[in-house]
Amino acid sequence: MVHNGIVENADELRAKLIAEGAEFVSDTDSEVLAHLIARAGGCLPGHGGTAGGGVPAHAGSPEPAGAAEQAGGARSAAKAGRANGAVTVSEAGIDLEEAVRQALTSVVGTYGIAVLDARYPDRVVAARNGSPVVLGIGDKEMFVASDVAALVRYTRQVVHLDDGEVATVRADGFHTSTLDARTTTHEPSLIEADLRSYTADGYTHFMRKEIHEQPRTVERALRGRLEERFHTAHLGGLNIDAREARAIRRVKILGCGSAFYAGQVGAQLIEELARIPADAEAASEFRYRNPVVEPDALYIAVSQSGETHDTLAAVRELKRKGGRVIGVVNAVGSAIARECEGGVYLHAGPEISVTSTKTFTATCVVFSLIALHLGRIHDLSPADGTRVIGGLHALPGQIAQILAEEERIVELAKDFTGYQGMFFVGRVRGWPIAREGAQKLKEVSYLHAEAYPASELKHGPLALVGPDLPTVAVVPDDELRDKNISTLGEIKARRGRILAVGHGTLDTRLADDMVEVPKNEPELDPILLSVPLQLLAYHAAVTLGNDVDKPRNLAKSVTVE
Ligand code: G6P
């Protein structure tokens, strides 16, 4: 059995199974599942215990020899069990699918599982609750995986299991049903991405490849969505007509990690362009605080993977309370995309590196489109609509300009790895960018990074500022530039080193180093300001020799609580 997820009542189940004679070879919750399924399938522990960790076996193999041959590993596992005389099998043993179903009734927690039984080598039984399971449909062959990335080399046709579903997969087809055995139906969907998206394509790391993909990612997010004639954006999947859009009194954006920070950029865009009160909140907090769900609010769930458990739980809590929730999601057909009433796909292609880069940018671009769309329905003037559209068109070229300056950031990153940690500060539009910059640095370089709103610095954290703690300051040329400059002065007065990321140059008395980015419209500038911070984190991690694409302790999609 392969298991992705966490069995929350594993201790209780293990104790019961041990009392019934099961012998465990590991402390994992996954082994509890294997024992449960084996027991439900009629493989009862014998006197000698199970050296094979509860691997099911059968005295008289009912299947033809050829079929047993195909079972490979499962067959040898079964042999091991028999050699030890470790298990006895009830002759009335039930079908594997039924055994999985029965076992899962006592399980509390999340799982995506694939199960083999040596007695039924022609099938794999899969089940999902919380952790993704995708079936791949091939030519006289079928696949089970936790992510389409694993399938794309073999097939483009996939089926996403829903929570509470069980599937039996054979070489020539599959059958899905609910945990209480009601048959379900699925139309296979097509994976659009090409194979090259899943390879590093000459780059040392996916993270750098994905940072460099951003000009194209932005183009894809915009493609077919700008309606110049009406100075607006057209988003077919929103499923909100103009009258409903006018009735929206509040927008609440929910996501985790980088998706949350991109949501914060989105909330500011919506407030600025559509003048609708908007804010973002960590979905992981929202779901636990018994939120008040407002009838005239629009809720937007943001997720690259579309499988983040906390975000999905927030969507379900909202739906249960009658809230209207749409998705801003990258993974087509993912759980969050399916649960939402409508939404906008990022079309960023697969993001392999654990840390988000291109999908953060694509999310901000999609929020610009949503804000433009809502803005033009509310009170954004045609002239302002055209101004924003012009800015969006300029983004890909401007990102390419920033990427061309990478060498300079390599040097800065090397320098900064000599410190224990860093501060990131930004004000209003720069604040979510500072947060995302700190998140990137933490995730891949493991250096301590703390983000603060520039205005809050003097209310506490200034006590930490000194020659040993450098600051990255996000300083766009907007109406708050003077305020930001006075923050730089406060840091400099305490001999803190400053790297400013912004527009134009700053006096060396204000910033020790400066990375200049091209100027766009003030509302869209944050999108560009985050790119140098991605490069900074990447090169710091490379300098420190870290596993950039798979940082310690992190997972690409967190499908557990
Ligand atoms: C994990 C990753 C983060 C990511 C977050 C949200 O915590 O480590 O980098 O931002 O999940 O992922 P999602 O797929 O929902 O965007």
XYZ file of C-alpha atoms and ligand atoms in Angstrom:
577
model
C 0.000 0.000 0.000
C 1.121 3.541 -0.731
C -0.308 6.241 1.517
C -0.146 10.002 1.383
C -1.788 11.774 4.321
C -2.197 11.396 8.068
C -4.357 8.895 9.968
C -5.375 10.857 13.044
C -6.711 7.934 15.083
C -3.736 5.708 14.229
C -2.768 5.135 17.886
C -6.215 3.947 18.847
C -6.487 1.691 15.766
C -2.978 0.302 16.298
C -3.791 -0.629 19.891
C -6.916 -2.480 18.758
C -5.051 -4.314 16.006
C -2.250 -5.309 18.374
C -4.827 -6.627 20.836
C -6.140 -8.760 18.005
C -2.664 -10.167 17.350
C -1.268 -7.914 14.640
C 2.449 -7.245 14.775
C 3.785 -3.962 13.501
C 7.163 -3.429 11.896
C 7.043 0.375 11.964
C 5.529 3.256 13.898
C 3.834 4.717 10.845
C 0.164 5.514 10.578
C 0.334 4.052 7.060
C 1.050 0.589 8.407
C -2.123 0.838 10.486
C -4.046 1.254 7.223
C -2.328 -1.759 5.666
C -3.232 -3.941 8.667
C -6.810 -2.696 8.662
C -7.250 -3.524 4.983
C -5.586 -6.915 5.346
C -7.878 -7.719 8.265
C -10.993 -6.574 6.423
C -9.867 -8.659 3.450
C -9.706 -11.775 5.555
C -5.959 -11.931 6.306
C -6.009 -12.625 9.994
C -2.868 -12.619 12.113
C -1.703 -16.140 12.948
C 0.183 -17.450 15.929
C 3.620 -16.659 14.601
C 2.911 -12.969 13.941
C 3.470 -11.209 10.626
C 7.051 -10.722 9.649
C 5.797 -9.125 6.475
C 3.990 -6.347 8.326
C 0.543 -7.657 7.561
C 1.140 -8.322 3.881
C -1.835 -10.296 2.668
C -1.132 -13.746 1.375
C -3.130 -16.678 0.119
C -2.516 -20.364 0.482
C -3.953 -21.428 -2.806
C -3.473 -18.731 -5.364
C -6.782 -18.368 -7.195
C -5.350 -16.394 -10.079
C -3.630 -17.891 -13.142
C 0.154 -18.054 -12.946
C 0.537 -15.418 -15.635
C -1.465 -12.914 -13.691
C 0.560 -13.597 -10.576
C 3.696 -12.953 -12.605
C 2.521 -9.424 -13.427
C 2.083 -8.583 -9.787
C 5.856 -8.262 -9.372
C 6.651 -6.898 -5.918
C 3.303 -7.871 -4.516
C 3.903 -11.498 -5.448
C 7.243 -11.671 -3.697
C 5.766 -9.950 -0.653
C 3.090 -12.604 -0.566
C 5.725 -15.331 -0.768
C 7.560 -13.874 2.186
C 4.390 -13.974 4.256
C 3.768 -17.591 3.352
C 7.315 -18.686 4.060
C 6.991 -17.371 7.611
C 3.661 -19.046 8.025
C 2.716 -15.693 9.440
C -0.811 -15.208 8.241
C -3.839 -17.311 7.727
C -6.539 -16.328 5.319
C -10.181 -16.778 5.859
C -11.560 -18.619 2.858
C -14.485 -16.228 2.879
C -12.065 -13.309 2.265
C -13.787 -10.411 0.550
C -12.873 -8.547 -2.582
C -10.037 -6.001 -2.239
C -12.235 -3.017 -3.018
C -14.714 -4.036 -0.351
C -11.866 -4.620 2.101
C -10.525 -1.111 1.478
C -13.995 0.318 1.858
C -14.606 -1.476 5.146
C -11.189 -0.563 6.519
C -11.685 3.101 5.722
C -14.924 3.338 7.685
C -12.905 3.321 10.925
C -10.248 5.786 9.723
C -10.220 9.442 10.788
C -7.788 11.621 8.856
C -6.563 12.232 5.346
C -5.435 9.719 2.792
C -4.671 9.153 -0.820
C -3.956 5.439 -1.083
C -3.167 2.820 -3.690
C -3.455 -0.793 -2.567
C -2.306 -4.075 -4.089
C -3.371 -7.514 -2.930
C -1.266 -10.486 -4.028
C -4.478 -12.462 -4.448
C -5.781 -9.978 -7.005
C -2.707 -9.003 -9.003
C -4.775 -7.634 -11.876
C -5.989 -4.565 -9.982
C -5.019 -1.600 -7.865
C -7.580 -0.136 -5.511
C -7.237 3.577 -4.809
C -9.125 5.838 -2.421
C -9.079 9.505 -1.582
C -9.901 11.693 1.372
C -8.025 14.983 1.485
C -4.913 13.854 -0.399
C -5.126 13.876 -4.185
C -5.449 10.716 -6.261
C -5.373 10.882 -10.045
C -6.042 7.988 -12.398
C -4.211 7.987 -15.723
C -5.929 6.341 -18.667
C -3.512 4.763 -21.115
C -3.764 2.397 -24.035
C -4.551 -0.975 -22.415
C -2.849 0.288 -19.268
C -3.922 2.420 -16.340
C -2.024 4.436 -13.753
C -2.603 5.704 -10.249
C -0.696 8.753 -8.989
C -0.914 11.582 -6.495
C -0.166 14.261 -9.092
C -0.556 14.623 -12.845
C 3.176 15.429 -13.030
C 3.841 11.712 -12.496
C 1.457 10.703 -15.287
C 2.328 13.055 -18.077
C 5.064 10.826 -19.539
C 2.542 8.028 -20.019
C -0.828 9.571 -20.760
C -2.708 12.844 -21.105
C -6.104 11.531 -20.054
C -6.762 11.735 -16.348
C -9.537 11.352 -13.829
C -9.378 13.137 -10.461
C -10.983 11.194 -7.627
C -13.238 13.128 -5.278
C -12.979 12.932 -1.508
C -14.770 9.832 -0.268
C -14.295 7.904 -3.507
C -12.808 4.485 -4.109
C -11.557 3.265 -7.495
C -10.669 -0.163 -8.796
C -8.206 0.118 -11.643
C -7.418 -2.695 -14.082
C -5.299 -2.608 -17.238
C -8.381 -2.162 -19.379
C -10.392 0.341 -17.348
C -11.540 1.621 -14.001
C -14.600 1.782 -11.817
C -15.301 4.424 -9.195
C -17.732 4.453 -6.321
C -18.406 6.151 -3.020
C -17.346 4.759 0.335
C -20.874 3.361 0.696
C -20.588 1.575 -2.664
C -22.673 3.819 -4.882
C -21.213 3.940 -8.401
C -19.933 7.351 -9.529
C -19.101 8.557 -13.039
C -16.228 10.657 -14.350
C -15.446 12.226 -17.696
C -11.677 12.024 -18.195
C -10.003 15.420 -18.606
C -6.994 16.210 -20.766
C -3.678 17.447 -19.344
C -2.702 20.450 -21.430
C 0.919 21.031 -20.413
C 3.688 19.725 -22.629
C 6.387 17.367 -21.439
C 9.039 20.104 -21.322
C 7.162 21.809 -18.497
C 8.032 18.814 -16.362
C 11.760 18.824 -17.111
C 14.369 21.309 -15.914
C 15.115 22.012 -19.580
C 18.807 22.802 -19.166
C 18.397 24.765 -15.918
C 20.107 23.531 -12.749
C 16.922 24.002 -10.759
C 13.222 24.184 -11.490
C 13.009 27.291 -9.320
C 15.314 29.249 -11.620
C 13.602 27.865 -14.706
C 10.223 28.910 -13.337
C 11.481 32.394 -12.396
C 12.711 32.779 -15.971
C 9.431 31.517 -17.410
C 7.548 34.475 -15.945
C 7.344 36.683 -19.025
C 5.543 33.814 -20.772
C 3.503 32.953 -17.684
C 2.134 36.497 -17.610
C 1.340 36.380 -21.326
C -0.576 33.149 -20.819
C -2.511 34.540 -17.847
C -3.556 37.521 -19.981
C -4.226 35.703 -23.252
C -7.756 36.250 -24.563
C -8.808 38.036 -21.378
C -8.364 41.709 -22.234
C -11.245 43.485 -23.879
C -9.662 46.699 -25.105
C -12.891 47.881 -26.734
C -14.620 48.165 -23.365
C -11.426 48.945 -21.423
C -11.963 45.873 -19.271
C -11.147 42.218 -18.748
C -13.287 39.323 -19.847
C -13.273 36.323 -17.488
C -15.676 33.676 -18.712
C -15.341 31.333 -15.742
C -16.335 33.819 -13.045
C -20.034 33.042 -13.470
C -21.002 36.435 -12.053
C -23.132 38.718 -14.207
C -22.877 42.497 -14.099
C -25.861 42.965 -11.799
C -24.517 40.419 -9.316
C -21.069 42.009 -9.528
C -22.521 45.415 -8.670
C -24.176 43.918 -5.614
C -20.875 42.693 -4.151
C -20.204 44.715 -0.984
C -17.016 43.029 0.170
C -14.342 40.702 -1.172
C -12.511 38.250 1.058
C -9.532 36.343 -0.305
C -8.283 33.128 1.275
C -5.101 31.163 0.681
C -2.014 29.793 2.431
C 1.632 30.800 2.197
C 2.484 32.546 -1.055
C -1.117 32.152 -2.217
C -2.188 34.216 0.819
C 0.357 36.952 0.047
C -0.695 37.018 -3.614
C -4.249 37.311 -2.275
C -3.158 40.343 -0.273
C -1.847 41.933 -3.477
C -5.208 41.000 -5.017
C -7.213 42.599 -2.202
C -5.327 45.865 -2.670
C -5.925 45.766 -6.425
C -9.648 45.193 -5.918
C -9.925 48.011 -3.374
C -7.962 50.401 -5.564
C -9.539 49.631 -8.922
C -13.058 48.569 -7.935
C -13.370 50.501 -4.639
C -14.913 47.444 -3.000
C -13.640 46.763 0.543
C -11.340 43.754 0.225
C -8.924 41.874 2.401
C -6.999 38.623 2.472
C -6.698 36.144 5.287
C -4.780 32.911 5.793
C -7.257 30.155 4.924
C -5.678 28.054 7.674
C -6.851 30.606 10.288
C -10.176 31.455 8.695
C -11.420 27.886 8.752
C -10.948 27.539 12.509
C -12.447 30.801 13.708
C -16.120 30.188 12.986
C -16.173 33.061 10.461
C -19.196 35.270 9.901
C -20.157 34.658 6.273
C -21.742 37.676 4.661
C -24.421 37.220 1.990
C -23.227 40.092 -0.205
C -19.552 39.183 -0.013
C -17.543 37.466 -2.720
C -15.052 34.929 -1.369
C -12.042 33.994 -3.469
C -9.956 30.901 -2.706
C -6.395 31.033 -4.047
C -4.242 27.961 -4.567
C -1.556 26.868 -6.990
C -2.110 23.166 -6.402
C -5.832 23.404 -5.780
C -5.344 20.707 -3.154
C -4.196 22.595 -0.042
C -6.239 21.062 2.739
C -6.686 24.251 4.781
C -7.880 26.225 1.753
C -10.222 23.438 0.704
C -11.613 23.264 4.239
C -12.213 27.040 4.143
C -14.084 26.655 0.832
C -16.264 23.931 2.316
C -16.967 25.964 5.465
C -18.008 28.877 3.249
C -20.259 26.728 1.112
C -21.841 25.167 4.166
C -22.729 28.657 5.394
C -24.107 29.706 2.035
C -21.157 31.910 0.999
C -20.373 32.527 -2.641
C -16.850 31.292 -3.366
C -14.845 31.324 -6.564
C -11.326 29.998 -7.157
C -8.072 31.406 -8.470
C -6.271 28.138 -9.091
C -3.463 26.805 -11.253
C -4.070 23.046 -11.312
C -6.924 22.327 -13.689
C -9.491 19.894 -12.302
C -8.064 20.054 -8.765
C -10.271 19.728 -5.682
C -10.566 23.478 -4.981
C -11.305 24.237 -8.651
C -14.053 21.648 -8.601
C -15.595 22.788 -5.308
C -15.788 26.469 -6.245
C -18.767 27.945 -8.091
C -16.572 29.461 -10.743
C -13.186 31.060 -11.037
C -10.142 31.870 -13.083
C -7.341 29.482 -13.934
C -3.775 30.818 -13.880
C -2.651 28.765 -16.904
C 0.888 29.003 -15.524
C 1.666 25.392 -16.395
C 3.019 22.978 -13.799
C 5.149 24.465 -11.044
C 7.587 21.816 -9.879
C 9.763 23.698 -7.429
C 8.176 23.586 -3.977
C 8.414 27.325 -3.554
C 6.052 29.426 -5.683
C 7.475 31.943 -8.108
C 5.691 32.004 -11.448
C 2.361 31.123 -9.863
C 2.692 33.986 -7.357
C 3.166 36.362 -10.278
C 0.390 34.764 -12.331
C -1.980 35.002 -9.339
C -1.270 38.734 -9.001
C -1.891 39.163 -12.750
C -5.191 37.292 -12.524
C -6.200 39.511 -9.601
C -5.405 42.561 -11.743
C -7.864 41.176 -14.291
C -10.531 40.479 -11.673
C -10.033 43.972 -10.202
C -10.231 45.543 -13.648
C -13.368 43.575 -14.463
C -15.088 44.459 -11.162
C -13.761 48.007 -11.390
C -15.299 48.632 -14.802
C -18.638 47.313 -13.511
C -18.350 49.588 -10.472
C -16.767 52.996 -11.049
C -13.412 52.627 -12.794
C -13.342 55.054 -15.721
C -12.659 53.872 -19.289
C -9.450 55.945 -19.222
C -8.236 54.179 -16.087
C -9.260 50.832 -17.595
C -7.100 51.585 -20.641
C -4.236 52.697 -18.404
C -4.314 49.382 -16.507
C -4.537 47.377 -19.739
C -1.485 49.224 -21.045
C 0.362 48.360 -17.840
C -0.580 44.693 -18.110
C 0.697 44.536 -21.687
C 4.026 45.985 -20.551
C 4.586 43.420 -17.770
C 6.193 40.550 -19.751
C 8.841 42.794 -21.324
C 9.555 44.497 -18.011
C 9.960 41.165 -16.198
C 12.429 40.113 -18.923
C 14.356 43.346 -18.233
C 14.605 42.484 -14.524
C 15.744 38.937 -15.296
C 18.494 40.307 -17.527
C 19.980 41.945 -14.394
C 20.301 38.596 -12.595
C 24.105 38.724 -12.300
C 23.944 41.733 -10.032
C 21.532 39.960 -7.695
C 23.815 36.899 -7.599
C 26.514 39.083 -6.048
C 24.158 40.644 -3.524
C 22.745 37.255 -2.544
C 26.248 35.915 -1.859
C 26.916 38.893 0.370
C 23.726 38.516 2.365
C 24.309 34.857 3.179
C 26.978 36.091 5.584
C 24.246 37.392 7.928
C 22.081 35.396 10.333
C 18.857 36.869 9.060
C 17.148 39.764 7.326
C 14.278 42.194 7.673
C 11.926 42.864 4.769
C 9.891 46.046 4.920
C 7.270 47.549 2.657
C 4.381 49.959 2.978
C 0.842 49.401 1.654
C 1.468 48.088 -1.892
C 4.980 47.072 -0.893
C 3.884 45.205 2.248
C 2.666 41.933 0.673
C 5.762 42.013 -1.518
C 7.989 42.275 1.552
C 6.074 39.349 3.089
C 6.474 37.235 -0.016
C 10.181 38.191 -0.252
C 10.728 37.045 3.332
C 8.735 33.864 2.703
C 10.910 33.031 -0.341
C 14.148 33.608 1.571
C 12.992 31.512 4.530
C 11.720 28.663 2.391
C 14.831 28.061 0.312
C 17.801 29.650 2.107
C 16.707 28.794 5.688
C 17.977 32.223 6.749
C 15.749 33.919 9.253
C 13.655 36.499 7.454
C 10.993 38.664 8.971
C 8.650 40.952 7.121
C 7.227 44.081 8.697
C 5.045 46.874 7.392
C 7.520 49.777 7.117
C 5.215 51.868 9.288
C 5.352 49.324 12.137
C 9.122 49.264 12.372
C 9.257 52.053 14.908
C 6.666 50.304 17.074
C 8.996 47.540 18.199
C 11.258 45.815 15.700
C 13.524 48.852 15.360
C 15.137 47.604 18.569
C 16.680 44.794 16.517
C 18.083 46.995 13.747
C 21.849 47.409 13.710
C 24.932 46.508 11.662
C 24.209 42.770 12.036
C 20.695 42.780 10.638
C 20.329 43.968 7.049
C 17.001 45.152 5.646
C 15.470 44.678 2.231
C 13.214 47.671 1.645
C 10.539 47.731 -1.044
C 10.455 51.323 -2.209
C 8.222 51.954 -5.210
C 7.956 55.426 -6.666
C 4.414 56.074 -5.527
C 2.644 58.562 -3.270
C 4.290 56.931 -0.233
C 7.891 57.242 -1.432
C 8.737 60.028 1.039
C 7.340 58.023 3.936
C 9.443 55.049 2.853
C 12.515 57.185 2.614
C 12.054 58.335 6.180
C 11.898 54.639 7.247
C 15.225 54.112 5.474
C 16.576 57.052 7.452
C 15.515 55.396 10.720
C 17.354 52.215 9.764
C 20.450 54.036 8.539
C 20.619 56.051 11.781
C 21.062 52.671 13.529
C 23.791 51.647 11.048
C 21.607 48.960 9.468
C 22.575 47.831 5.979
C 19.855 48.432 3.379
C 19.104 46.861 0.029
C 16.388 48.941 -1.629
C 14.242 47.462 -4.398
C 12.302 50.062 -6.282
C 12.348 52.762 -8.926
C 15.031 55.285 -9.749
C 18.156 55.527 -7.699
C 18.464 56.443 -4.071
C 21.181 58.437 -2.391
C 23.865 56.053 -1.036
C 23.307 57.675 2.345
C 19.822 56.099 2.280
C 20.525 52.672 0.804
C 23.773 50.717 0.571
C 22.564 48.829 -2.482
C 19.728 49.375 -4.886
C 18.016 47.111 -7.399
C 16.043 49.168 -9.825
C 12.979 47.732 -11.560
C 11.114 49.276 -14.523
C 8.163 51.498 -13.647
C 4.648 50.344 -14.491
C 1.313 51.681 -13.228
C 1.376 52.138 -9.417
C -1.258 49.418 -8.897
C 0.745 46.897 -10.939
C 4.242 47.788 -9.682
C 4.124 45.184 -6.864
C 4.150 42.421 -9.492
C 7.519 43.605 -10.785
C 8.972 44.376 -7.355
C 8.696 40.752 -6.255
C 10.865 39.354 -9.093
C 14.266 40.543 -7.746
C 13.308 39.112 -4.344
C 12.731 35.691 -5.934
C 16.193 35.844 -7.486
C 17.699 36.970 -4.185
C 16.227 33.975 -2.337
C 17.214 31.578 -5.110
C 20.837 32.665 -5.271
C 21.157 32.787 -1.473
C 19.968 29.159 -1.370
C 22.369 28.121 -4.143
C 25.260 29.861 -2.363
C 24.426 27.951 0.811
C 24.246 24.656 -1.100
C 20.614 23.941 -0.219
C 18.247 21.612 -2.011
C 16.507 24.531 -3.715
C 13.611 22.714 -5.340
C 12.839 20.543 -2.329
C 13.482 22.611 0.797
C 13.606 20.720 4.058
C 10.314 20.197 5.930
C 8.144 21.568 3.109
C 5.812 19.972 0.598
C 4.476 21.345 -2.655
C 0.920 20.731 -1.694
C 0.025 20.405 1.938
C -2.918 18.056 1.952
C -2.967 17.522 5.696
C -4.206 19.730 8.534
C 2.846 25.090 1.016
C 4.075 25.563 0.259
C 3.977 27.067 0.012
C 2.670 27.382 -0.699
C 1.475 26.895 0.102
C 0.144 27.076 -0.621
O 2.862 25.576 2.313
O 5.252 25.270 0.984
O 5.077 27.472 -0.773
O 2.599 28.756 -0.917
O 1.635 25.511 0.359
O 0.057 26.195 -1.713
P -1.078 26.290 -2.811
O -0.874 25.088 -3.680
O -2.405 26.269 -2.107
O -0.882 27.573 -3.545
